[in-house]
CSV table of C-alpha atoms and ligand atoms in Angstrom, one decimal:
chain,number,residue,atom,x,y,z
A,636,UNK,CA,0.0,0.0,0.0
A,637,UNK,CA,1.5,3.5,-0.8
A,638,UNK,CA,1.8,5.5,2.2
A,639,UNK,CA,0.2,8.4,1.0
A,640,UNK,CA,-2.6,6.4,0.3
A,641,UNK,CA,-5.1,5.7,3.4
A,642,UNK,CA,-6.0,2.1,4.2
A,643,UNK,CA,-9.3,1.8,1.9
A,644,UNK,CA,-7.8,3.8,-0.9
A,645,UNK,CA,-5.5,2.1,-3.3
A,646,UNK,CA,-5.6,3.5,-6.9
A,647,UNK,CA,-6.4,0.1,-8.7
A,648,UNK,CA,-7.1,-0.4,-13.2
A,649,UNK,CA,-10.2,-0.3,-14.1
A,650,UNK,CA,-9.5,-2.9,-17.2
A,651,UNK,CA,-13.1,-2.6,-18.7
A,652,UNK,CA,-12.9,1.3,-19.3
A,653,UNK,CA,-9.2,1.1,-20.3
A,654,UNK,CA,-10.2,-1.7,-22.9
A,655,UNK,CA,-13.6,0.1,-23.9
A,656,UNK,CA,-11.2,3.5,-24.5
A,657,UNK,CA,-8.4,1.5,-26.8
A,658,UNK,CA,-11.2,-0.1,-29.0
A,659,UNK,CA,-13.0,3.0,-29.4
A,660,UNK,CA,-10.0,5.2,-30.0
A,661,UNK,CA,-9.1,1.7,-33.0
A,662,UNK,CA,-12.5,3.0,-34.3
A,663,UNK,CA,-11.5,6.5,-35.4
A,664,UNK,CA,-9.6,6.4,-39.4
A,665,UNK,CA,-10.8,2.8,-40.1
A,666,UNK,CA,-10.0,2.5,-43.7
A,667,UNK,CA,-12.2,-0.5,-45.0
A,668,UNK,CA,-8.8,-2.6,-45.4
A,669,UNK,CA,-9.6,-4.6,-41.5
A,670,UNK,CA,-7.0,-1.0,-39.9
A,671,UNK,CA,-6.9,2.3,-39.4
A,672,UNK,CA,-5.2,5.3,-40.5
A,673,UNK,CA,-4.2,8.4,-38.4
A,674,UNK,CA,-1.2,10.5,-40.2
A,675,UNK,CA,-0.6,13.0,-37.7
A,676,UNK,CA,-2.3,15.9,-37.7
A,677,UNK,CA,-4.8,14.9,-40.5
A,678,UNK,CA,-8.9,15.3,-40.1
A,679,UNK,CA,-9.0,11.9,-38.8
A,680,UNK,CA,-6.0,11.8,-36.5
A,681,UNK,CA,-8.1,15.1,-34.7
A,682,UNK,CA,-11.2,12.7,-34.6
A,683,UNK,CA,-8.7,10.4,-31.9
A,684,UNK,CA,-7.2,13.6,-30.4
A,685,UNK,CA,-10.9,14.9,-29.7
A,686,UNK,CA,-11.8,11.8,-28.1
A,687,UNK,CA,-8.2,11.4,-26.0
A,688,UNK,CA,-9.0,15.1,-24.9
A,689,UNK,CA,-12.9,14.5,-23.8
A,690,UNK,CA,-11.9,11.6,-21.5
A,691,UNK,CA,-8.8,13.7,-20.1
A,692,UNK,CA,-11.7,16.5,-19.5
A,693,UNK,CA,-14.1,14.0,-17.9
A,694,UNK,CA,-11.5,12.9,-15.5
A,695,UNK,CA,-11.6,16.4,-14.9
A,696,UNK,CA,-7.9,16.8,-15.4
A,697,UNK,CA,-6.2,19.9,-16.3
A,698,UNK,CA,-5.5,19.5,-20.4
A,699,UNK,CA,-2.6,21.7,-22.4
A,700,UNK,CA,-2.1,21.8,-25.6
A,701,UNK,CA,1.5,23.3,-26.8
A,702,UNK,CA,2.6,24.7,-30.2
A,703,UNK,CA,3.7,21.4,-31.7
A,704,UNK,CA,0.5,19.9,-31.2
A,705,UNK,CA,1.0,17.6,-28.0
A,706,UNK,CA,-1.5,17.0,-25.7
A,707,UNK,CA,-1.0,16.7,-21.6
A,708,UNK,CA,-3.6,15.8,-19.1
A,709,UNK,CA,-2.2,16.6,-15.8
A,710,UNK,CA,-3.3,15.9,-12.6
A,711,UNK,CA,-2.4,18.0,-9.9
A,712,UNK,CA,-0.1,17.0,-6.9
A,713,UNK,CA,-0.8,17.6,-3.3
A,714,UNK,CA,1.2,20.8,-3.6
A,715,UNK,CA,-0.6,22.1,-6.4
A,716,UNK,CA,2.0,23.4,-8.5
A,717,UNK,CA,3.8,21.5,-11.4
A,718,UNK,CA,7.4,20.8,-10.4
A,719,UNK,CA,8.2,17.8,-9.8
A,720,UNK,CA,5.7,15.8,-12.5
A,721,UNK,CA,5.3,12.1,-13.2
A,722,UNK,CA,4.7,11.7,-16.6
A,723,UNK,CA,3.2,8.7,-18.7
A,724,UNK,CA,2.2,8.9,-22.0
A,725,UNK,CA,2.6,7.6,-26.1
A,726,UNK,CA,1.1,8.8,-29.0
A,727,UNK,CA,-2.0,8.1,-30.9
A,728,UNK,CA,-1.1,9.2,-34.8
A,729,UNK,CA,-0.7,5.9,-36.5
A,730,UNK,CA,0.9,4.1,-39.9
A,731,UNK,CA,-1.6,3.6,-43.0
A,732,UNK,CA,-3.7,0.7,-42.1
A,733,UNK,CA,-2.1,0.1,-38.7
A,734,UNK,CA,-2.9,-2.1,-36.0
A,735,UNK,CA,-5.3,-0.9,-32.6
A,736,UNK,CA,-2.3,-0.3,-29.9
A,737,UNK,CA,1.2,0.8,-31.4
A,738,UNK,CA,1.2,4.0,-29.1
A,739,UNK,CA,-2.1,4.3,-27.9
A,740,UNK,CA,-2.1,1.9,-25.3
A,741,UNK,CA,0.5,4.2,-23.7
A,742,UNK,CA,-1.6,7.3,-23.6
A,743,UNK,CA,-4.7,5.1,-22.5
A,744,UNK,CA,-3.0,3.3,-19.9
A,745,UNK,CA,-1.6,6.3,-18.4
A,746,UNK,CA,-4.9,7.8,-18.5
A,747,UNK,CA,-6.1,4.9,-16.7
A,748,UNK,CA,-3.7,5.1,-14.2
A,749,UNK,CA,-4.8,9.1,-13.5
A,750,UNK,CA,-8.5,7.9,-13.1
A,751,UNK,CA,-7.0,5.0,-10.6
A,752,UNK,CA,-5.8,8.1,-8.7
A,753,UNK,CA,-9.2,9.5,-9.1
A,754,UNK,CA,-11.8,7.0,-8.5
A,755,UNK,CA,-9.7,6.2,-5.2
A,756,UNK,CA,-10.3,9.9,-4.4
A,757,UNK,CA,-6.3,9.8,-3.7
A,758,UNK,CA,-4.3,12.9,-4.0
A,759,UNK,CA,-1.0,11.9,-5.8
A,760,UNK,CA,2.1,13.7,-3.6
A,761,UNK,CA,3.7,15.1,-6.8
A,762,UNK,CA,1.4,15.8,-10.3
A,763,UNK,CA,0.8,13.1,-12.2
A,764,UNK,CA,0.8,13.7,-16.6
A,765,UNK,CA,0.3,11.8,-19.7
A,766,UNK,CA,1.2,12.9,-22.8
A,767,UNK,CA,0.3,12.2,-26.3
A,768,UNK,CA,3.1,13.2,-28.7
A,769,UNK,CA,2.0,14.4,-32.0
A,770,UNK,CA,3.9,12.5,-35.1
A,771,UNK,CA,5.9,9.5,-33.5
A,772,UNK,CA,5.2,7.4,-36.9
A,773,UNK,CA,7.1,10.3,-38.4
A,774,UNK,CA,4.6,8.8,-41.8
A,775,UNK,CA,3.5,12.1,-42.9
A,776,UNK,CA,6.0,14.5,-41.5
A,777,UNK,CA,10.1,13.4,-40.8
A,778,UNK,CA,11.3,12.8,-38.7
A,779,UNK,CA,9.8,10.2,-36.5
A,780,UNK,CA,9.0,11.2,-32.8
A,781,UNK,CA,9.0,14.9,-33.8
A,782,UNK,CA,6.5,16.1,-31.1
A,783,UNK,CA,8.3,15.1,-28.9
A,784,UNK,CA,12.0,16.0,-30.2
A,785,UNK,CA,10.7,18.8,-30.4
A,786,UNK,CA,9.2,19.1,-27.1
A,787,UNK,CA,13.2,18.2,-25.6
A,788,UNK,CA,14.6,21.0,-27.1
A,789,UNK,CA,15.9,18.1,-29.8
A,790,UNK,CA,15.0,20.4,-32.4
A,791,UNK,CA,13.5,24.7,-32.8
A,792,UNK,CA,9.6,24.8,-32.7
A,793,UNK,CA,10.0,26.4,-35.8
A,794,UNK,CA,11.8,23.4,-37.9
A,795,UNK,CA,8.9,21.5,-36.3
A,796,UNK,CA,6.4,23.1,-38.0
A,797,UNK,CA,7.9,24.1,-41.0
A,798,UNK,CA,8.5,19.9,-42.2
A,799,UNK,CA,5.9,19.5,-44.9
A,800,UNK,CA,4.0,16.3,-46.0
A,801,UNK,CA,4.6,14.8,-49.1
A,802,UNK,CA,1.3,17.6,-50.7
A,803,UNK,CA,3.6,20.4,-49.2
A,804,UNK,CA,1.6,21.1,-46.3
A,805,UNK,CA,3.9,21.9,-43.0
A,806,UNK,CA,2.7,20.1,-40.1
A,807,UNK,CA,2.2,24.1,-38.5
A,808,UNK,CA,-0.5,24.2,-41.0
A,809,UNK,CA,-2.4,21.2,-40.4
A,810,UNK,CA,-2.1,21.7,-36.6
A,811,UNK,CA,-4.4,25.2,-37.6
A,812,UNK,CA,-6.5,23.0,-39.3
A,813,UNK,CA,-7.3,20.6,-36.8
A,814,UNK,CA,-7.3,23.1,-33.9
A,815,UNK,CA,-4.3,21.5,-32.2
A,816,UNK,CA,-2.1,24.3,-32.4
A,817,UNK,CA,-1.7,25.0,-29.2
A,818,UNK,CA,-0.4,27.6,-26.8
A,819,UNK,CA,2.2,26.0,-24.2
A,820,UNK,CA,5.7,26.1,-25.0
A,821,UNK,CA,6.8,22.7,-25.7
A,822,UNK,CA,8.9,21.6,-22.9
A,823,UNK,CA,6.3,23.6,-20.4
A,824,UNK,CA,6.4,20.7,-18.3
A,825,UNK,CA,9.6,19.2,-17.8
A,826,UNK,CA,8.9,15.7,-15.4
A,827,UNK,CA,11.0,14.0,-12.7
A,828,UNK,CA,10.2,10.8,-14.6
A,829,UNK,CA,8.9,9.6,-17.6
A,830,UNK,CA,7.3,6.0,-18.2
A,831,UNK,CA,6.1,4.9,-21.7
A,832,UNK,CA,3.9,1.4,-21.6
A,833,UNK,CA,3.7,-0.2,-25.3
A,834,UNK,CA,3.5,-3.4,-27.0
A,835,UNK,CA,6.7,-5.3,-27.7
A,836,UNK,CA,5.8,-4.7,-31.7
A,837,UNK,CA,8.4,-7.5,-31.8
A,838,UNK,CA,8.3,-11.2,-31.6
A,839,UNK,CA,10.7,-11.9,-28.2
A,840,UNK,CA,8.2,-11.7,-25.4
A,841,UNK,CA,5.9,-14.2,-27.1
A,842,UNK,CA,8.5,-16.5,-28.7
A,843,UNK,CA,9.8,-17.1,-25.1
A,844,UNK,CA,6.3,-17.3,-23.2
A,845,UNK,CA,6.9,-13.8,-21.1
A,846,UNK,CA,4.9,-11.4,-20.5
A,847,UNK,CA,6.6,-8.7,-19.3
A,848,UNK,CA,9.7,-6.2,-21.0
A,849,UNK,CA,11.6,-4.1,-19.0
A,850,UNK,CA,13.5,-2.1,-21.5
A,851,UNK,CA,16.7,-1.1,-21.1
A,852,UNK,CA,16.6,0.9,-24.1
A,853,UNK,CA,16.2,1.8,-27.9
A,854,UNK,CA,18.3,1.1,-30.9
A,855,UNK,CA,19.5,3.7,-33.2
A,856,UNK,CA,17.7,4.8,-36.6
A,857,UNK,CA,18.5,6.7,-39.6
A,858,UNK,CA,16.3,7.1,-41.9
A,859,UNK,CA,17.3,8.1,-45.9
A,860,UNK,CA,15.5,9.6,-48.8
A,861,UNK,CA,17.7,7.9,-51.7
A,862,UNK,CA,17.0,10.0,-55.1
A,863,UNK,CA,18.7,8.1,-58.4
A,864,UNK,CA,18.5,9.9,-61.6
A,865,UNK,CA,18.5,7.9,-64.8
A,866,UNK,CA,17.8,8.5,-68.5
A,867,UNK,CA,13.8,7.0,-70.0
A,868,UNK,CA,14.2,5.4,-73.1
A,869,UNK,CA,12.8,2.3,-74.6
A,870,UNK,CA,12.4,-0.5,-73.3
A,871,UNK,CA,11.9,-2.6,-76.4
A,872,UNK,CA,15.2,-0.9,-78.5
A,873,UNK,CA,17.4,0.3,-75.8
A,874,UNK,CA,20.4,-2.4,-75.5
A,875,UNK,CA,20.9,-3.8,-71.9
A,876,UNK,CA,24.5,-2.2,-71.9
A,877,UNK,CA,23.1,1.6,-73.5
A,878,UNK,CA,20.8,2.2,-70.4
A,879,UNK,CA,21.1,4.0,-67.2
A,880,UNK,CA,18.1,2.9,-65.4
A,881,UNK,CA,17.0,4.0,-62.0
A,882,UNK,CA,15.0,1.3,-61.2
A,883,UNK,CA,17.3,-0.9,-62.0
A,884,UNK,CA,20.3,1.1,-60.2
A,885,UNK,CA,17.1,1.2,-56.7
A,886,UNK,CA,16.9,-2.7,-56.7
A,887,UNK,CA,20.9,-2.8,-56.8
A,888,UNK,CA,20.8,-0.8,-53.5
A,889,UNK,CA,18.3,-2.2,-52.0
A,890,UNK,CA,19.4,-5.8,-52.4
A,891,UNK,CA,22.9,-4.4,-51.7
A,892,UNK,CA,21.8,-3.3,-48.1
A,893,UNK,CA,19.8,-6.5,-47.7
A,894,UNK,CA,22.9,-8.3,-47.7
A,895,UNK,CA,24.9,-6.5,-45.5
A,896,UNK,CA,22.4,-6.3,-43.4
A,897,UNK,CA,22.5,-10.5,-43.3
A,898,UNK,CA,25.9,-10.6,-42.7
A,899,UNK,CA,25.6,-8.3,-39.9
A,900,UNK,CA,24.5,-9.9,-36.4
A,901,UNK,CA,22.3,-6.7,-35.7
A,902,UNK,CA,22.0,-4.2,-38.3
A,903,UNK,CA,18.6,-4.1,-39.9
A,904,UNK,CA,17.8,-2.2,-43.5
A,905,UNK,CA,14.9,-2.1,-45.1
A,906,UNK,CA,13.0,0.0,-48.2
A,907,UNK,CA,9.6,0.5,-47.3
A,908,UNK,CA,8.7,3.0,-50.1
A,909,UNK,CA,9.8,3.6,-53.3
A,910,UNK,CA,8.3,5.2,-56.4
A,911,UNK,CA,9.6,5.2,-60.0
A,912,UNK,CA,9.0,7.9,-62.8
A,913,UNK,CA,7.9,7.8,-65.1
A,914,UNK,CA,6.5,4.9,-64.0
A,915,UNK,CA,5.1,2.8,-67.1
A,916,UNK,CA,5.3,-0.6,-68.3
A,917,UNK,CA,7.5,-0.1,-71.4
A,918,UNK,CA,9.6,2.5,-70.4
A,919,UNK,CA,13.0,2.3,-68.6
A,920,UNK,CA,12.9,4.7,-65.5
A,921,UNK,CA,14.1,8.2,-65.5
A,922,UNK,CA,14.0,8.2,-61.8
A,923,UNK,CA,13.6,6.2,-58.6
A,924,UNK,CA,13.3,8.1,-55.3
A,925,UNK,CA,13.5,5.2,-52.1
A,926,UNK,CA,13.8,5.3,-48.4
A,927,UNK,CA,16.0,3.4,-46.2
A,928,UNK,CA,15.6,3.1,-42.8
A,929,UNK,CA,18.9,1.2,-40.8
A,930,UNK,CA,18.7,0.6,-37.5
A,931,UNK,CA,21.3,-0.7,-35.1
A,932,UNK,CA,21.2,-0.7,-31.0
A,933,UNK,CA,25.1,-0.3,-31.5
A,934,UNK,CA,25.9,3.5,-32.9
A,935,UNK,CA,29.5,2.6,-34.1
A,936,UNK,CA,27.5,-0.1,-36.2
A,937,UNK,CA,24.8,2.1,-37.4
A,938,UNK,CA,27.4,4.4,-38.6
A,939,UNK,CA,29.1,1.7,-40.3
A,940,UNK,CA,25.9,0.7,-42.4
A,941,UNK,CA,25.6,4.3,-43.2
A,942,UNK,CA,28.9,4.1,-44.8
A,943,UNK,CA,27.8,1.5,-46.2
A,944,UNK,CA,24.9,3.1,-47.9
A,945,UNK,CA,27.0,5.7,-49.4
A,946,UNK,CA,29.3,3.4,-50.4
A,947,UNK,CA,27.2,1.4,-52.2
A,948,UNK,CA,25.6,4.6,-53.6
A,949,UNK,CA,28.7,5.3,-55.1
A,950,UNK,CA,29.4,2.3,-56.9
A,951,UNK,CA,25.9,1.7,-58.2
A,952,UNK,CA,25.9,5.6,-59.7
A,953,UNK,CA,29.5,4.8,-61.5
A,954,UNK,CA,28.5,1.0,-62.7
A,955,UNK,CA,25.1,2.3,-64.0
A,956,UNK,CA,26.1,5.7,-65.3
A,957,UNK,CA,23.1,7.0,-62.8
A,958,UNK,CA,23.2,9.9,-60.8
A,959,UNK,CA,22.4,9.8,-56.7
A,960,UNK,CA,21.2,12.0,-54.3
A,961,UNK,CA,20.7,11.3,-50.8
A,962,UNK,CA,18.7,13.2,-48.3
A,963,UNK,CA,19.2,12.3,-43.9
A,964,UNK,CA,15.2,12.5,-42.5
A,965,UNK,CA,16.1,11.1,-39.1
A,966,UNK,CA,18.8,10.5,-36.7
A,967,UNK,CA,19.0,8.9,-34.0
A,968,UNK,CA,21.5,7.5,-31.6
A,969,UNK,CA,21.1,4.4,-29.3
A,970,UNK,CA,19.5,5.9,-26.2
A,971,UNK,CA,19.9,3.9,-22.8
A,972,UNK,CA,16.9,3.9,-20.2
A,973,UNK,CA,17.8,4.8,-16.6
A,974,UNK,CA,18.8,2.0,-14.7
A,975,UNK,CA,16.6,2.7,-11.8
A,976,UNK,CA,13.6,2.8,-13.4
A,977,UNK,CA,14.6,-0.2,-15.2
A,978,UNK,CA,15.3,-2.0,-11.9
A,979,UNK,CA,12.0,-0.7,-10.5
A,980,UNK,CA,9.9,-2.3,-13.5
A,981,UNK,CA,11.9,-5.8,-13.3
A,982,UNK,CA,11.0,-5.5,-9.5
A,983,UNK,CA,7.2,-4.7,-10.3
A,984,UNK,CA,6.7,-7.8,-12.3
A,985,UNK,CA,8.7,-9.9,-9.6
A,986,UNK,CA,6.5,-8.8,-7.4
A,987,UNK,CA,3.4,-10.0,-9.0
A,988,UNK,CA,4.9,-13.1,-10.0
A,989,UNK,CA,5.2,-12.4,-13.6
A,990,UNK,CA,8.0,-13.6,-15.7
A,991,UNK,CA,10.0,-10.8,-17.6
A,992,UNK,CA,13.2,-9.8,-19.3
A,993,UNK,CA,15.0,-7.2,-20.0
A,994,UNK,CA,15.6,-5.6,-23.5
A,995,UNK,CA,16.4,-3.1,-26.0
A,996,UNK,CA,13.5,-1.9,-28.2
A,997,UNK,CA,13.9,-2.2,-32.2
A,998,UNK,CA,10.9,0.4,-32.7
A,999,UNK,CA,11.1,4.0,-31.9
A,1000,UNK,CA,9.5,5.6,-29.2
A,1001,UNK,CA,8.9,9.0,-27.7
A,1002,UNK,CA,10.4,7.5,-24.5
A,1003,UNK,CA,14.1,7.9,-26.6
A,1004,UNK,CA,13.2,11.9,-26.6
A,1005,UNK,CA,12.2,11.8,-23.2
A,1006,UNK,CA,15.0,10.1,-21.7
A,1007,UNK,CA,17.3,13.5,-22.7
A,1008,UNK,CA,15.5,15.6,-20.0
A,1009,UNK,CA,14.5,12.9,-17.5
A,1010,UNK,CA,14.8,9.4,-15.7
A,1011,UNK,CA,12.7,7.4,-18.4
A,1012,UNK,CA,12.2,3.5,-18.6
A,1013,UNK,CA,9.6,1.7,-20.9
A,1014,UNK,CA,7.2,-1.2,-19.7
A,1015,UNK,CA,6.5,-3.7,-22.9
A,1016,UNK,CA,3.8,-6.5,-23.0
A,1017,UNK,CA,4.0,-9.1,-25.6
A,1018,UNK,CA,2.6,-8.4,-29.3
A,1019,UNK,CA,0.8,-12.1,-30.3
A,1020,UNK,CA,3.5,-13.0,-33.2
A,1021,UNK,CA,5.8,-10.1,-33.2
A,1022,UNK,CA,3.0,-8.3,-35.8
A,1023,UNK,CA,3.1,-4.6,-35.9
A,1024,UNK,CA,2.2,-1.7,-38.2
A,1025,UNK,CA,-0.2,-4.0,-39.4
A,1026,UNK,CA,-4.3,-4.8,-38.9
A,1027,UNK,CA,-3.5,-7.9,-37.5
A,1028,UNK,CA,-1.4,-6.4,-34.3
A,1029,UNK,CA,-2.4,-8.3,-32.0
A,1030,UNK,CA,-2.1,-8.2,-27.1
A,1031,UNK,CA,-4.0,-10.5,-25.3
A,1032,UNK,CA,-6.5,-8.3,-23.2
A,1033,UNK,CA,-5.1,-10.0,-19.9
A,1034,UNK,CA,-1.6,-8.9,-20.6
A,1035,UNK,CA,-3.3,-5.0,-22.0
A,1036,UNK,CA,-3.9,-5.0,-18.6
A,1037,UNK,CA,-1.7,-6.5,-17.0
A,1038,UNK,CA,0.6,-3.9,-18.2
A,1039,UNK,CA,-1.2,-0.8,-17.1
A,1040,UNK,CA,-1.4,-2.5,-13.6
A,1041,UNK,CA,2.3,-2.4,-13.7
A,1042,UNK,CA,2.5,0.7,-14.7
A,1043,UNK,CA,0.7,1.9,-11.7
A,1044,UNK,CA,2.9,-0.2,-9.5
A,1045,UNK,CA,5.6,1.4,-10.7
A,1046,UNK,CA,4.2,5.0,-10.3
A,1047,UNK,CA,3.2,4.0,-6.6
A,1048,UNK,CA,7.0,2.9,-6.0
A,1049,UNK,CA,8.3,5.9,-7.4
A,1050,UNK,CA,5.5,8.2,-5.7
A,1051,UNK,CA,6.3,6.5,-2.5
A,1052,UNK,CA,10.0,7.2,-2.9
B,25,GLV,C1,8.2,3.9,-35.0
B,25,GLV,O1,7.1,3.3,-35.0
B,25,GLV,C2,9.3,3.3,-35.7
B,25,GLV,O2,9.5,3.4,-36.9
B,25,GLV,O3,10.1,2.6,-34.9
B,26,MN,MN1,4.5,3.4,-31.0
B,27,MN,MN1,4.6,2.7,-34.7
């Protein structure tokens, strides 16, 4: 029992609201495909905000909004004033046709931790927050995690706003838009502590029958924009050895990086969108314009396989008579969790009996932002298959709440210390 909780009070999950809120919230953006789609900051992202901010306001909690677009619930401490904050929180933008929890099972799950706090009529000793960070997919606007990069001080409010959609529109504008252009600096509230909840999005938990993560931290990402000029021509007359095609010259790099990436032990490289132009059947392409995103939890290694990349840049442009462009949208280093907090989540699960392990997340998370400004740890449960950014993303509702009961266990230790 907390000690600044009296006998009959302890905060406790209520699993039936925080499972009600998660499938309504999987409701908004549903695209007809079996998932749903909220790009940050687009009309049906707002829809999810709307509904994130009405249960913050029911719970009768103290909502901000600041100028790139995050939203906070807080809940006032016994002293009243905001020093001193315990923050929880995630995001609820989303990939195109995504999967129900991939961010906003943290914002829930703090949320039901607040109304724990309330419905126990308990008076938390220091304020309690969760936030929802705008842009962690980093889909729509790069980089990844922006809200709350920017949020850190990890990057000006006004590069922020100025990074602009694939249809030019800056994420400044289509905060106006949706009305989520708020007026609290970012960085308004800077916690003590910050603790993100989330599904493993990986494989590990389940493969090995666990059901708790206690993660020690995140790997490293970098994320590339790969532009290769070529030269259209025919593709019935052109001989194989006249042509300098960019398609051809993408799949060289792309395969290239697949292979280094399999005889690496950790590095991981993958192209998940590519377009060519002109971009018909009997034509050889004048251009190919790909992403890469390499990951690595070891930031010597990650700046290997960005060598690399440019290496193998290099050699594809002279052997195909192409020319290459390459544009950095996000970087990243490996980010290590405290060890406190770490050690306080392993404890959590011990306590309860539950069987965890420690690890290092291969997904991104507004928890790697956080962790610059304050003592930060991650909880994850286990994703059924390892399936993620996908419809079929899949918790078992005992370990959804599971997980936000361990969150509060952890908040109670860390209130209680
Ligand atoms: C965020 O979901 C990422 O790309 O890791
Ligand atoms: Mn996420
Ligand atoms: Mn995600």
């Amino acid at each position: 029992m907390a000690s600044f909780c009296k006998n009959d009070s302890k905060p406790v999950i209520n699993g039936d609201i925080l499972l009600g809120q998660i499938k309504r919230l999987s409701e908004e953006g549903l695209d007809g495909s079996g998932g749903r789609t909220r790009l940050a900051a687009s009309k049906d992202e707002k829809k999810g905000r709307d509904l994130v901010v009405g249960w913050m306001k029911e719970l009768g909690l103290d909502v901000r909004v600041d100028k790139i677009g995050n939203i906070f619930g807080i809940l006032p401490g016994v002293s009243g004033n905001l020093d001193n904050a315990l923050m929880m929180g995630s995001h609820i933008d989303t990939v195109i046709n995504a999967g129900p929890y991939d961010g906003c099972y943290g914002v829930l799950s703090g949320l039901a931790v607040l109304r724990a706090f309330k419905e126990a009529g308990v008076i938390p000793p220091r304020p309690l927050a969760v936030g929802a960070f705008t842009d962690e997919e980093g889909v729509r606007f790069q980089p990844d995690m922006l809200g709350s990069l920017v949020y850190v001080g990890g990057m000006p409010l006004d590069e922020g706003l100025a990074s602009a959609d694939g249809d030019g529109v800056t994420l400044g504008q289509a905060l106006e838009e949706i009305g989520y252009a708020g007026s609290e600096e970012p960085g308004f509230l800077i916690p003590s502590e910050y603790l993100e909840l989330h599904i493993e999005q990986g494989p590990r938990l389940d493969a090995e029958g666990l059901r708790i993560g206690a993660v020690e931290g995140v790997q490293g990402i970098s994320w590339w924009r790969v532009t290769i000029g070529g030269k259209a021509n025919h593709a019935g007359t052109t001989p194989t050895d006249m042509r300098h095609d960019a398609g051809l010259a993408a799949a060289r790099v792309i395969t290239s990086m697949r292979e280094y990436a399999k005889d690496s032990d950790t590095t991981l490289a993958t192209t998940g969108e590519i377009a060519f132009e002109p971009g018909l059947v009997n034509v050889i392409p004048s251009k190919a314009v790909f992403t890469v995103d390499l990951r690595d939890p070891d930031g010597e290694k990650l700046a290997l396989a960005e060598k690399a990349l440019a290496d193998c840049l290099n050699r594809v442009a002279e052997e195909e008579g192409v020319t290459v462009a390459s544009e950095h949208l996000a970087n990243f280093a490996p980010v290590k969790f405290h060890p406190e907090l770490i050690q306080k989540v392993e404890d959590a699960a011990a306590r309860r009996n539950i069987p965890s392990m420690r690890m290092v997340s291969g997904a991104g998370h507004d928890a790697q932002m956080m962790a610059r400004v304050c003592k930060t740890a991650m909880i994850f449960v286990p994703s059924i298959g390892g399936i993620s950014h996908n419809p079929t993303e899949h918790t078992e509702k005992e370990d959804l709440i599971l997980g936000a009961e361990l969150l509060l266990d952890v908040v109670l230790d860390l209130l209680n210390g």
